[in-house]
Amino acid sequence: MDGNGRWAGKRGLPRSAGHAAGAETFRRVATYCKEIGIEYLTVYAFSTENWKRPPEEVSTIMELLDKYLREALLKMERDRVKMRFFGDMSLLSPGLRRLIEETEEVSGRFEGVQVNICVNYGGRDEILRAAGSYAADVAAGLVPSGGRPDEATFSRYMYSSGIPDPDLIIRPSGEMRLSNFLLWQSAYSELYFTDVLWPDFDERELDRAIIAFQARHRRYGGIV
Ligand code: IPE
Ligand code: MG
């Protein structure tokens, strides 16, 4: 969800206004995904590298997440969106961690669309964490020792355990890189780049991305 800061800058607004607008866009896009039958939506809200930002900006983003979750919990029965969080939650405030746990617990029974929110998430961090958990399971005798895991087994150690790899990854705001997003899972994802800044992203932009995706020819290394 990139481009919040530039969106605000273009309007002479503080960066926090861009993040607030971006949060609204997220709400709208998640609702639209449910309407059109998308099964999984995974958004990158805050990376393991975003802590480098000024503390006021980090606080703004965390406060917006807090506000979003409180509202989502109130409207849970109406929206019926299953929500999960990917990332290392140990660095978040205890209050936010509790809200995240409650959201996952209360929304766990909903079916239709699952929204995964990446918070303090890094693709490399996720892979290292998976390797550590796998090694711990080997040491505990829970998985066979001596060999190496196969891809399916190792995938179960990722935050995305049990969730299919993304078909399509959309990067807004004109940047053409993955920036540590879903490095393991994106091996065969179709990538779509748009200059649209995240707060300006909407239903039509998602339609455009999906139409572009539908014209792609996926071969997964084969030739047919
Ligand atoms: C994305 O918008 C939001 C987060 C990374 C939390 P940015 O804040 O990166 O916006 P730009 O890239 O400065 O425009
Ligand atoms: Mg950015």
Coordinates of N, CA and C and ligand atoms in Angstrom, one line a residue:
M1 N 0.9 -1.2 0.0 CA 0.0 0.0 0.0 C 0.9 1.2 0.0
D2 N 1.5 1.5 -1.1 CA 2.6 2.5 -1.2 C 2.1 3.8 -1.8
G3 N 2.7 4.9 -1.3 CA 2.4 6.2 -2.0 C 1.6 7.2 -1.1
N4 N 1.3 6.8 0.1 CA 0.5 7.6 1.0 C 1.2 9.0 1.3
G5 N 2.5 9.0 1.5 CA 3.2 10.2 1.8 C 3.2 11.1 0.6
R6 N 3.5 10.6 -0.6 CA 3.5 11.4 -1.8 C 2.1 12.0 -2.1
W7 N 1.1 11.2 -1.9 CA -0.3 11.6 -2.1 C -0.5 12.9 -1.2
A8 N -0.1 12.8 0.0 CA -0.3 13.9 1.0 C 0.5 15.1 0.5
G9 N 1.8 14.9 0.2 CA 2.7 15.9 -0.2 C 2.1 16.7 -1.4
K10 N 1.6 16.0 -2.4 CA 1.0 16.7 -3.6 C -0.1 17.7 -3.2
R11 N -0.8 17.4 -2.1 CA -1.9 18.2 -1.6 C -1.5 19.2 -0.5
G12 N -0.2 19.3 -0.2 CA 0.2 20.2 0.9 C -0.3 19.7 2.2
L13 N -0.5 18.4 2.4 CA -1.0 17.9 3.6 C 0.1 17.2 4.4
P14 N 0.0 17.0 5.7 CA 1.0 16.2 6.4 C 0.9 14.7 6.0
R15 N 2.0 14.0 6.1 CA 2.1 12.6 5.7 C 1.0 11.8 6.4
S16 N 0.7 12.2 7.7 CA -0.4 11.4 8.4 C -1.7 11.4 7.7
A17 N -2.0 12.5 7.0 CA -3.3 12.6 6.2 C -3.2 11.6 5.1
G18 N -2.1 11.3 4.5 CA -1.9 10.3 3.5 C -2.2 8.9 4.1
H19 N -1.7 8.7 5.3 CA -1.9 7.4 5.9 C -3.4 7.2 6.2
A20 N -4.0 8.2 6.7 CA -5.4 8.1 7.0 C -6.2 7.8 5.7
A21 N -5.9 8.5 4.6 CA -6.6 8.3 3.3 C -6.3 6.8 2.9
G22 N -5.1 6.4 3.1 CA -4.7 5.0 2.7 C -5.5 4.0 3.4
A23 N -5.7 4.2 4.7 CA -6.5 3.3 5.5 C -7.9 3.2 5.0
E24 N -8.5 4.3 4.5 CA -9.8 4.3 3.9 C -9.8 3.5 2.6
T25 N -8.8 3.6 1.8 CA -8.6 2.9 0.6 C -8.6 1.4 0.9
F26 N -7.9 1.0 1.9 CA -7.8 -0.4 2.3 C -9.2 -0.9 2.6
R27 N -9.9 -0.2 3.4 CA -11.3 -0.6 3.8 C -12.1 -0.9 2.5
R28 N -12.0 0.1 1.6 CA -12.8 0.0 0.4 C -12.4 -1.2 -0.5
V29 N -11.1 -1.4 -0.7 CA -10.6 -2.4 -1.5 C -11.0 -3.8 -0.9
A30 N -10.8 -3.9 0.4 CA -11.2 -5.2 1.1 C -12.6 -5.5 0.9
T31 N -13.5 -4.5 1.0 CA -14.9 -4.7 0.8 C -15.2 -5.2 -0.7
Y32 N -14.5 -4.5 -1.6 CA -14.7 -4.9 -3.0 C -14.2 -6.3 -3.3
C33 N -13.1 -6.7 -2.7 CA -12.6 -8.0 -2.9 C -13.7 -9.1 -2.5
K34 N -14.3 -8.8 -1.4 CA -15.4 -9.7 -0.9 C -16.5 -9.8 -1.9
E35 N -16.9 -8.6 -2.4 CA -18.0 -8.5 -3.3 C -17.7 -9.3 -4.6
I36 N -16.5 -9.2 -5.1 CA -16.2 -9.9 -6.4 C -15.7 -11.3 -6.2
G37 N -15.6 -11.8 -5.0 CA -15.3 -13.2 -4.8 C -13.8 -13.5 -4.7
I38 N -13.0 -12.5 -4.4 CA -11.5 -12.8 -4.2 C -11.4 -13.5 -2.9
E39 N -10.7 -14.6 -2.8 CA -10.6 -15.4 -1.6 C -9.6 -14.9 -0.6
Y40 N -8.5 -14.4 -1.1 CA -7.4 -13.9 -0.2 C -6.9 -12.5 -0.6
L41 N -6.8 -11.6 0.3 CA -6.2 -10.3 0.0 C -5.1 -10.1 1.1
T42 N -3.9 -9.9 0.7 CA -2.8 -9.7 1.6 C -2.2 -8.3 1.4
V43 N -2.2 -7.5 2.4 CA -1.7 -6.1 2.3 C -0.5 -5.9 3.2
Y44 N 0.4 -5.1 2.6 CA 1.6 -4.7 3.4 C 1.4 -3.4 4.1
A45 N 1.2 -3.5 5.4 CA 0.8 -2.2 6.1 C 2.1 -1.6 6.7
F46 N 3.0 -2.5 7.3 CA 4.2 -1.9 8.0 C 5.3 -3.0 7.9
S47 N 6.4 -2.5 7.4 CA 7.5 -3.5 7.2 C 8.5 -3.5 8.4
T48 N 9.3 -4.5 8.4 CA 10.4 -4.6 9.4 C 11.3 -3.4 9.3
E49 N 11.4 -2.8 8.1 CA 12.2 -1.6 7.8 C 11.6 -0.3 8.1
N50 N 10.2 -0.3 8.3 CA 9.5 1.0 8.5 C 9.8 1.6 9.8
W51 N 10.4 0.9 10.8 CA 10.8 1.4 12.1 C 11.8 2.6 11.9
K52 N 12.5 2.6 10.7 CA 13.5 3.6 10.5 C 12.8 5.0 10.4
R53 N 11.5 5.1 10.2 CA 10.8 6.4 10.0 C 10.8 7.1 11.3
P54 N 10.6 8.5 11.2 CA 10.5 9.2 12.4 C 9.5 8.7 13.4
P55 N 9.7 8.7 14.7 CA 8.8 8.1 15.7 C 7.4 8.6 15.6
E56 N 7.2 9.9 15.2 CA 5.8 10.4 15.1 C 5.1 9.7 14.0
E57 N 5.8 9.4 12.9 CA 5.1 8.7 11.8 C 4.8 7.3 12.1
V58 N 5.7 6.6 12.8 CA 5.4 5.2 13.2 C 4.2 5.2 14.1
S59 N 4.2 6.2 15.1 CA 3.0 6.2 16.0 C 1.7 6.5 15.2
T60 N 1.8 7.4 14.2 CA 0.5 7.6 13.5 C 0.0 6.3 12.8
I61 N 0.9 5.6 12.2 CA 0.5 4.4 11.5 C 0.0 3.3 12.5
M62 N 0.6 3.2 13.7 CA 0.1 2.3 14.7 C -1.2 2.7 15.3
E63 N -1.4 4.0 15.4 CA -2.7 4.5 15.9 C -3.8 4.3 14.9
L64 N -3.5 4.4 13.6 CA -4.5 4.2 12.6 C -4.9 2.7 12.6
L65 N -3.9 1.8 12.8 CA -4.2 0.4 12.8 C -5.1 0.1 14.0
D66 N -4.7 0.7 15.2 CA -5.5 0.5 16.4 C -7.0 1.0 16.1
K67 N -7.1 2.1 15.5 CA -8.5 2.7 15.2 C -9.2 1.8 14.2
Y68 N -8.5 1.3 13.2 CA -9.1 0.5 12.2 C -9.6 -0.8 12.8
L69 N -8.8 -1.4 13.7 CA -9.2 -2.7 14.3 C -10.4 -2.5 15.3
R70 N -10.4 -1.4 16.0 CA -11.5 -1.2 16.9 C -12.8 -1.1 16.1
E71 N -12.7 -0.3 15.0 CA -13.9 -0.2 14.1 C -14.3 -1.5 13.5
A72 N -13.3 -2.3 13.0 CA -13.6 -3.5 12.4 C -14.2 -4.5 13.3
L73 N -13.8 -4.5 14.6 CA -14.4 -5.4 15.6 C -15.9 -5.0 15.8
L74 N -16.2 -3.7 15.8 CA -17.6 -3.3 16.0 C -18.5 -3.7 14.8
K75 N -17.9 -3.7 13.6 CA -18.7 -4.0 12.4 C -18.5 -5.4 11.9
M76 N -17.9 -6.2 12.8 CA -17.5 -7.6 12.4 C -18.7 -8.4 11.8
E77 N -19.8 -8.3 12.6 CA -20.9 -9.2 12.2 C -21.5 -8.8 10.8
R78 N -21.4 -7.5 10.5 CA -21.9 -7.0 9.3 C -20.9 -7.3 8.1
D79 N -19.6 -7.1 8.3 CA -18.7 -7.2 7.2 C -18.2 -8.7 7.0
R80 N -18.2 -9.5 8.1 CA -17.9 -10.9 8.0 C -16.6 -11.2 7.2
V81 N -15.6 -10.5 7.5 CA -14.3 -10.7 6.8 C -13.3 -11.4 7.8
K82 N -12.8 -12.5 7.4 CA -11.8 -13.2 8.2 C -10.5 -12.4 8.2
M83 N -9.9 -12.1 9.3 CA -8.6 -11.3 9.3 C -7.5 -12.1 10.0
R84 N -6.3 -12.0 9.4 CA -5.2 -12.6 10.0 C -4.0 -11.6 9.9
F85 N -3.0 -11.8 10.7 CA -1.9 -10.9 10.7 C -0.6 -11.6 10.5
F86 N 0.2 -11.1 9.6 CA 1.5 -11.7 9.3 C 2.6 -10.8 9.8
G87 N 3.5 -11.3 10.6 CA 4.6 -10.5 11.0 C 5.0 -10.8 12.5
D88 N 6.0 -10.1 12.9 CA 6.5 -10.3 14.3 C 5.8 -9.3 15.2
M89 N 4.8 -9.8 15.9 CA 4.0 -8.9 16.7 C 4.6 -8.5 18.0
S90 N 5.8 -9.1 18.3 CA 6.3 -8.9 19.7 C 6.8 -7.5 19.9
L91 N 7.1 -6.8 18.8 CA 7.5 -5.4 18.9 C 6.4 -4.4 19.0
L92 N 5.1 -4.8 18.9 CA 4.0 -3.9 18.9 C 3.6 -3.7 20.4
S93 N 2.8 -2.6 20.6 CA 2.4 -2.3 22.0 C 1.4 -3.5 22.4
P94 N 1.4 -3.7 23.8 CA 0.6 -4.8 24.3 C -0.9 -4.5 23.9
G95 N -1.3 -3.3 23.9 CA -2.7 -3.0 23.5 C -3.0 -3.4 22.1
L96 N -2.1 -3.1 21.2 CA -2.3 -3.4 19.8 C -2.3 -4.9 19.6
R97 N -1.4 -5.6 20.3 CA -1.3 -7.0 20.2 C -2.6 -7.7 20.7
R98 N -3.1 -7.2 21.8 CA -4.4 -7.7 22.2 C -5.5 -7.6 21.2
L99 N -5.6 -6.4 20.6 CA -6.6 -6.1 19.6 C -6.4 -7.1 18.4
I100 N -5.2 -7.3 18.0 CA -4.9 -8.2 16.9 C -5.4 -9.6 17.2
E101 N -5.0 -10.1 18.4 CA -5.4 -11.4 18.8 C -7.0 -11.5 18.8
E102 N -7.6 -10.5 19.4 CA -9.1 -10.5 19.4 C -9.7 -10.6 18.0
T103 N -9.1 -9.7 17.1 CA -9.6 -9.7 15.8 C -9.5 -11.0 15.1
E104 N -8.3 -11.7 15.3 CA -8.1 -13.0 14.6 C -9.1 -14.0 15.2
E105 N -9.3 -13.9 16.5 CA -10.2 -14.9 17.2 C -11.6 -14.7 16.8
V106 N -12.1 -13.5 16.8 CA -13.5 -13.2 16.5 C -13.8 -13.4 15.1
S107 N -12.9 -13.1 14.2 CA -13.2 -13.2 12.7 C -12.9 -14.6 12.2
G108 N -12.3 -15.4 13.0 CA -11.8 -16.7 12.5 C -12.9 -17.6 11.9
R109 N -14.2 -17.4 12.4 CA -15.2 -18.2 11.9 C -15.9 -17.8 10.6
F110 N -15.5 -16.6 10.1 CA -16.1 -16.1 8.9 C -15.5 -16.8 7.7
E111 N -16.3 -16.9 6.6 CA -15.8 -17.5 5.4 C -16.1 -16.5 4.2
G112 N -15.5 -16.7 3.1 CA -15.7 -15.8 2.0 C -14.4 -15.2 1.5
V113 N -14.0 -14.2 2.3 CA -12.7 -13.6 2.0 C -11.8 -13.6 3.2
Q114 N -10.6 -13.8 3.0 CA -9.6 -13.7 4.1 C -8.7 -12.5 3.8
V115 N -8.6 -11.6 4.8 CA -7.7 -10.5 4.6 C -6.5 -10.7 5.5
N116 N -5.3 -10.7 5.0 CA -4.1 -10.8 5.8 C -3.4 -9.5 5.8
I117 N -3.1 -9.0 7.0 CA -2.5 -7.7 7.1 C -1.0 -7.9 7.6
C118 N -0.1 -7.5 6.8 CA 1.3 -7.6 7.2 C 1.8 -6.5 8.1
V119 N 2.1 -6.7 9.3 CA 2.6 -5.7 10.2 C 3.9 -6.1 10.9
N120 N 4.9 -5.2 10.9 CA 6.2 -5.6 11.2 C 6.6 -6.9 10.5
Y121 N 6.3 -6.9 9.2 CA 6.6 -8.1 8.4 C 7.7 -7.8 7.5
G122 N 8.6 -8.8 7.3 CA 9.6 -8.8 6.3 C 9.7 -10.1 5.7
G123 N 9.9 -10.2 4.4 CA 10.0 -11.5 3.7 C 11.2 -12.3 4.2
R124 N 12.3 -11.6 4.3 CA 13.5 -12.3 4.7 C 13.4 -12.8 6.2
D125 N 12.8 -11.9 7.0 CA 12.6 -12.2 8.4 C 11.7 -13.4 8.5
E126 N 10.7 -13.5 7.7 CA 9.7 -14.6 7.7 C 10.5 -15.9 7.4
I127 N 11.4 -15.9 6.4 CA 12.1 -17.1 6.0 C 13.1 -17.5 7.1
L128 N 13.7 -16.6 7.7 CA 14.7 -16.9 8.8 C 13.9 -17.5 10.0
R129 N 12.8 -16.9 10.3 CA 11.9 -17.4 11.4 C 11.5 -18.8 11.1
A130 N 11.1 -19.1 9.9 CA 10.6 -20.4 9.5 C 11.8 -21.4 9.7
A131 N 13.0 -21.0 9.3 CA 14.1 -21.9 9.4 C 14.4 -22.2 10.8
G132 N 14.3 -21.2 11.7 CA 14.5 -21.4 13.1 C 13.5 -22.3 13.7
S133 N 12.2 -22.1 13.3 CA 11.1 -23.0 13.9 C 11.3 -24.4 13.4
Y134 N 11.7 -24.5 12.1 CA 11.9 -25.9 11.6 C 13.1 -26.6 12.3
A135 N 14.2 -25.8 12.5 CA 15.3 -26.4 13.3 C 14.9 -26.8 14.7
A136 N 14.1 -26.0 15.3 CA 13.6 -26.3 16.7 C 12.8 -27.6 16.6
D137 N 11.9 -27.8 15.6 CA 11.1 -29.0 15.5 C 12.0 -30.2 15.2
V138 N 13.1 -30.0 14.5 CA 14.0 -31.2 14.2 C 14.6 -31.5 15.6
A139 N 15.1 -30.5 16.3 CA 15.8 -30.8 17.6 C 14.8 -31.5 18.6
A140 N 13.5 -31.1 18.5 CA 12.5 -31.7 19.4 C 12.0 -33.1 18.9
G141 N 12.6 -33.5 17.8 CA 12.2 -34.8 17.2 C 10.8 -34.8 16.6
L142 N 10.2 -33.6 16.3 CA 8.9 -33.5 15.7 C 8.9 -33.8 14.2
V143 N 10.0 -33.5 13.6 CA 10.2 -33.8 12.1 C 11.5 -34.6 12.0
P144 N 11.6 -35.4 10.9 CA 12.8 -36.2 10.7 C 14.0 -35.4 10.6
S145 N 15.1 -35.8 11.3 CA 16.3 -35.1 11.2 C 17.2 -35.6 10.0
G146 N 18.2 -34.9 9.7 CA 19.2 -35.4 8.8 C 19.0 -34.9 7.4
G147 N 17.7 -34.8 6.9 CA 17.5 -34.3 5.6 C 17.3 -32.8 5.5
R148 N 16.6 -32.4 4.5 CA 16.1 -31.0 4.4 C 14.7 -31.0 4.1
P149 N 14.0 -30.0 4.5 CA 12.5 -30.0 4.3 C 12.2 -29.9 2.8
D150 N 11.0 -30.4 2.4 CA 10.6 -30.1 1.0 C 9.8 -28.8 1.1
E151 N 9.5 -28.3 -0.1 CA 8.8 -27.0 -0.2 C 7.5 -26.9 0.6
A152 N 6.7 -28.0 0.4 CA 5.4 -28.0 1.1 C 5.5 -28.0 2.6
T153 N 6.5 -28.8 3.1 CA 6.7 -28.8 4.5 C 7.2 -27.5 5.0
F154 N 8.2 -26.9 4.3 CA 8.7 -25.6 4.8 C 7.7 -24.5 4.7
S155 N 6.8 -24.6 3.7 CA 5.7 -23.5 3.6 C 4.9 -23.5 4.8
R156 N 4.7 -24.6 5.5 CA 3.9 -24.6 6.7 C 4.5 -23.8 7.9
Y157 N 5.8 -23.5 7.8 CA 6.4 -22.7 8.8 C 6.3 -21.2 8.5
M158 N 5.7 -20.8 7.4 CA 5.6 -19.4 7.0 C 4.3 -18.9 7.7
Y159 N 4.2 -17.5 7.8 CA 3.0 -16.9 8.3 C 1.8 -17.4 7.5
S160 N 2.0 -17.6 6.2 CA 1.0 -17.9 5.3 C 0.6 -19.4 5.2
S161 N 1.0 -20.1 6.3 CA 0.7 -21.5 6.3 C -0.7 -21.9 6.0
G162 N -0.9 -22.8 5.0 CA -2.3 -23.2 4.7 C -2.9 -22.3 3.6
I163 N -2.3 -21.2 3.3 CA -2.9 -20.2 2.3 C -2.2 -20.4 1.0
P164 N -2.9 -20.4 -0.1 CA -2.2 -20.5 -1.4 C -1.3 -19.3 -1.7
D165 N -0.3 -19.5 -2.5 CA 0.6 -18.4 -2.9 C -0.2 -17.4 -3.7
P166 N 0.2 -16.1 -3.6 CA -0.6 -15.1 -4.3 C -0.5 -15.3 -5.9
D167 N -1.7 -15.2 -6.5 CA -1.7 -15.2 -8.0 C -1.2 -13.9 -8.5
L168 N -1.5 -12.8 -7.9 CA -1.3 -11.5 -8.4 C -0.8 -10.6 -7.3
I169 N 0.3 -9.9 -7.5 CA 0.9 -8.9 -6.6 C 0.8 -7.5 -7.2
I170 N 0.1 -6.6 -6.6 CA 0.0 -5.3 -7.2 C 0.9 -4.3 -6.4
R171 N 1.7 -3.6 -7.0 CA 2.5 -2.6 -6.4 C 2.2 -1.2 -6.9
P172 N 1.5 -0.4 -6.1 CA 1.2 1.0 -6.6 C 2.3 1.9 -6.4
S173 N 2.1 3.2 -6.8 CA 3.0 4.3 -6.6 C 4.2 4.4 -7.5
G174 N 4.2 3.6 -8.5 CA 5.3 3.7 -9.5 C 6.6 3.0 -9.2
E175 N 6.7 2.4 -8.0 CA 8.0 1.7 -7.7 C 7.9 0.3 -8.3
M176 N 9.1 -0.1 -8.8 CA 9.1 -1.4 -9.4 C 10.0 -2.4 -8.6
R177 N 9.5 -2.7 -7.4 CA 10.3 -3.7 -6.6 C 9.3 -4.3 -5.6
L178 N 9.8 -5.4 -5.0 CA 8.9 -6.1 -4.1 C 9.1 -5.6 -2.6
S179 N 10.2 -5.0 -2.4 CA 10.5 -4.4 -1.1 C 10.2 -5.4 0.1
N180 N 10.8 -6.6 -0.1 CA 10.7 -7.6 1.1 C 9.3 -8.1 1.3
F181 N 8.4 -8.1 0.3 CA 7.0 -8.6 0.5 C 6.9 -10.0 0.0
L182 N 6.5 -10.9 0.8 CA 6.2 -12.3 0.4 C 7.2 -12.9 -0.5
L183 N 8.5 -12.9 -0.1 CA 9.6 -13.3 -0.9 C 9.5 -14.8 -1.3
W184 N 9.1 -15.6 -0.3 CA 9.0 -17.0 -0.5 C 7.8 -17.3 -1.4
Q185 N 6.7 -16.7 -1.1 CA 5.4 -17.0 -1.7 C 5.3 -16.4 -3.1
S186 N 6.1 -15.4 -3.5 CA 5.9 -14.7 -4.7 C 6.6 -15.4 -5.9
A187 N 7.2 -16.6 -5.7 CA 8.0 -17.2 -6.7 C 7.4 -17.2 -8.1
Y188 N 6.1 -17.5 -8.2 CA 5.4 -17.5 -9.5 C 4.2 -16.6 -9.5
S189 N 4.2 -15.6 -8.7 CA 3.1 -14.6 -8.7 C 3.3 -13.7 -9.9
E190 N 2.1 -13.3 -10.5 CA 2.2 -12.3 -11.6 C 2.3 -10.9 -10.9
L191 N 3.2 -10.1 -11.4 CA 3.4 -8.8 -10.8 C 2.7 -7.7 -11.7
Y192 N 2.1 -6.8 -11.0 CA 1.4 -5.7 -11.7 C 1.9 -4.3 -11.0
F193 N 2.4 -3.4 -11.8 CA 2.8 -2.2 -11.3 C 2.0 -1.0 -11.9
T194 N 1.6 -0.1 -11.0 CA 0.8 1.0 -11.5 C 1.4 2.3 -10.8
D195 N 1.3 3.4 -11.5 CA 1.7 4.7 -11.0 C 0.8 5.3 -10.0
V196 N -0.4 4.7 -9.9 CA -1.5 5.3 -9.0 C -1.0 5.2 -7.6
L197 N -1.1 6.3 -6.8 CA -0.7 6.3 -5.4 C -1.8 5.6 -4.6
W198 N -1.4 4.9 -3.6 CA -2.3 4.0 -2.9 C -3.7 4.7 -2.5
P199 N -3.6 5.9 -2.0 CA -4.9 6.5 -1.6 C -5.8 6.8 -2.8
D200 N -5.3 6.8 -4.0 CA -6.1 7.0 -5.2 C -6.6 5.6 -5.8
F201 N -6.1 4.6 -5.3 CA -6.4 3.2 -5.8 C -7.9 3.0 -5.4
D202 N -8.6 2.4 -6.4 CA -10.0 2.1 -6.1 C -10.5 0.8 -6.8
E203 N -11.8 0.6 -6.8 CA -12.4 -0.6 -7.4 C -12.0 -0.7 -8.9
R204 N -12.0 0.5 -9.6 CA -11.7 0.4 -11.1 C -10.2 0.0 -11.3
E205 N -9.3 0.5 -10.4 CA -7.9 0.2 -10.5 C -7.7 -1.3 -10.3
L206 N -8.5 -1.9 -9.3 CA -8.3 -3.3 -9.1 C -8.8 -4.1 -10.3
D207 N -10.0 -3.6 -10.8 CA -10.5 -4.3 -12.1 C -9.4 -4.3 -13.1
R208 N -8.7 -3.1 -13.3 CA -7.7 -3.0 -14.3 C -6.6 -4.1 -14.1
A209 N -6.2 -4.2 -12.9 CA -5.1 -5.1 -12.5 C -5.6 -6.5 -12.8
I210 N -6.8 -6.8 -12.5 CA -7.3 -8.2 -12.7 C -7.4 -8.5 -14.2
I211 N -7.9 -7.5 -15.0 CA -8.0 -7.7 -16.4 C -6.6 -8.0 -17.0
A212 N -5.6 -7.2 -16.5 CA -4.2 -7.5 -17.0 C -3.8 -8.9 -16.6
F213 N -4.1 -9.3 -15.4 CA -3.7 -10.6 -14.9 C -4.3 -11.7 -15.8
Q214 N -5.6 -11.5 -16.2 CA -6.3 -12.5 -17.0 C -5.7 -12.7 -18.4
A215 N -4.9 -11.7 -18.8 CA -4.2 -11.8 -20.1 C -2.8 -12.5 -20.0
R216 N -2.4 -12.8 -18.8 CA -1.1 -13.3 -18.6 C -1.1 -14.8 -18.9
H217 N 0.0 -15.3 -19.3 CA 0.1 -16.8 -19.7 C 1.1 -17.4 -18.7
R218 N 0.5 -18.1 -17.7 CA 1.4 -18.7 -16.7 C 1.9 -20.0 -17.0
R219 N 3.2 -20.2 -17.0 CA 3.8 -21.5 -17.4 C 4.5 -22.2 -16.3
Y220 N 4.8 -21.5 -15.2 CA 5.5 -22.1 -14.1 C 6.8 -22.8 -14.5
G221 N 7.5 -22.3 -15.4 CA 8.7 -22.9 -15.8 C 8.5 -23.9 -17.0
G222 N 7.3 -24.3 -17.3 CA 7.0 -25.2 -18.3 C 7.0 -24.5 -19.7
I223 N 6.5 -25.2 -20.7 CA 6.4 -24.5 -22.0 C 5.0 -24.4 -22.6
V224 N 4.0 -25.0 -22.0 CA 2.7 -24.9 -22.5 C 1.9 -23.7 -22.1
Ligands
IPE1 C1 3.0 3.5 2.4 O1 3.1 4.8 2.0 C2 2.6 3.3 3.8 C3 3.6 2.6 4.6 C4 4.8 2.3 4.2 C5 3.3 2.4 6.0 P1 4.4 5.6 2.2 O2 4.4 6.2 3.5 O3 5.6 4.7 1.9 O4 4.3 6.8 1.1 P2 5.5 7.4 0.2 O5 6.2 6.2 -0.4 O6 6.3 8.1 1.1 O7 4.7 8.2 -0.8
MG2 MG 6.8 4.4 0.3

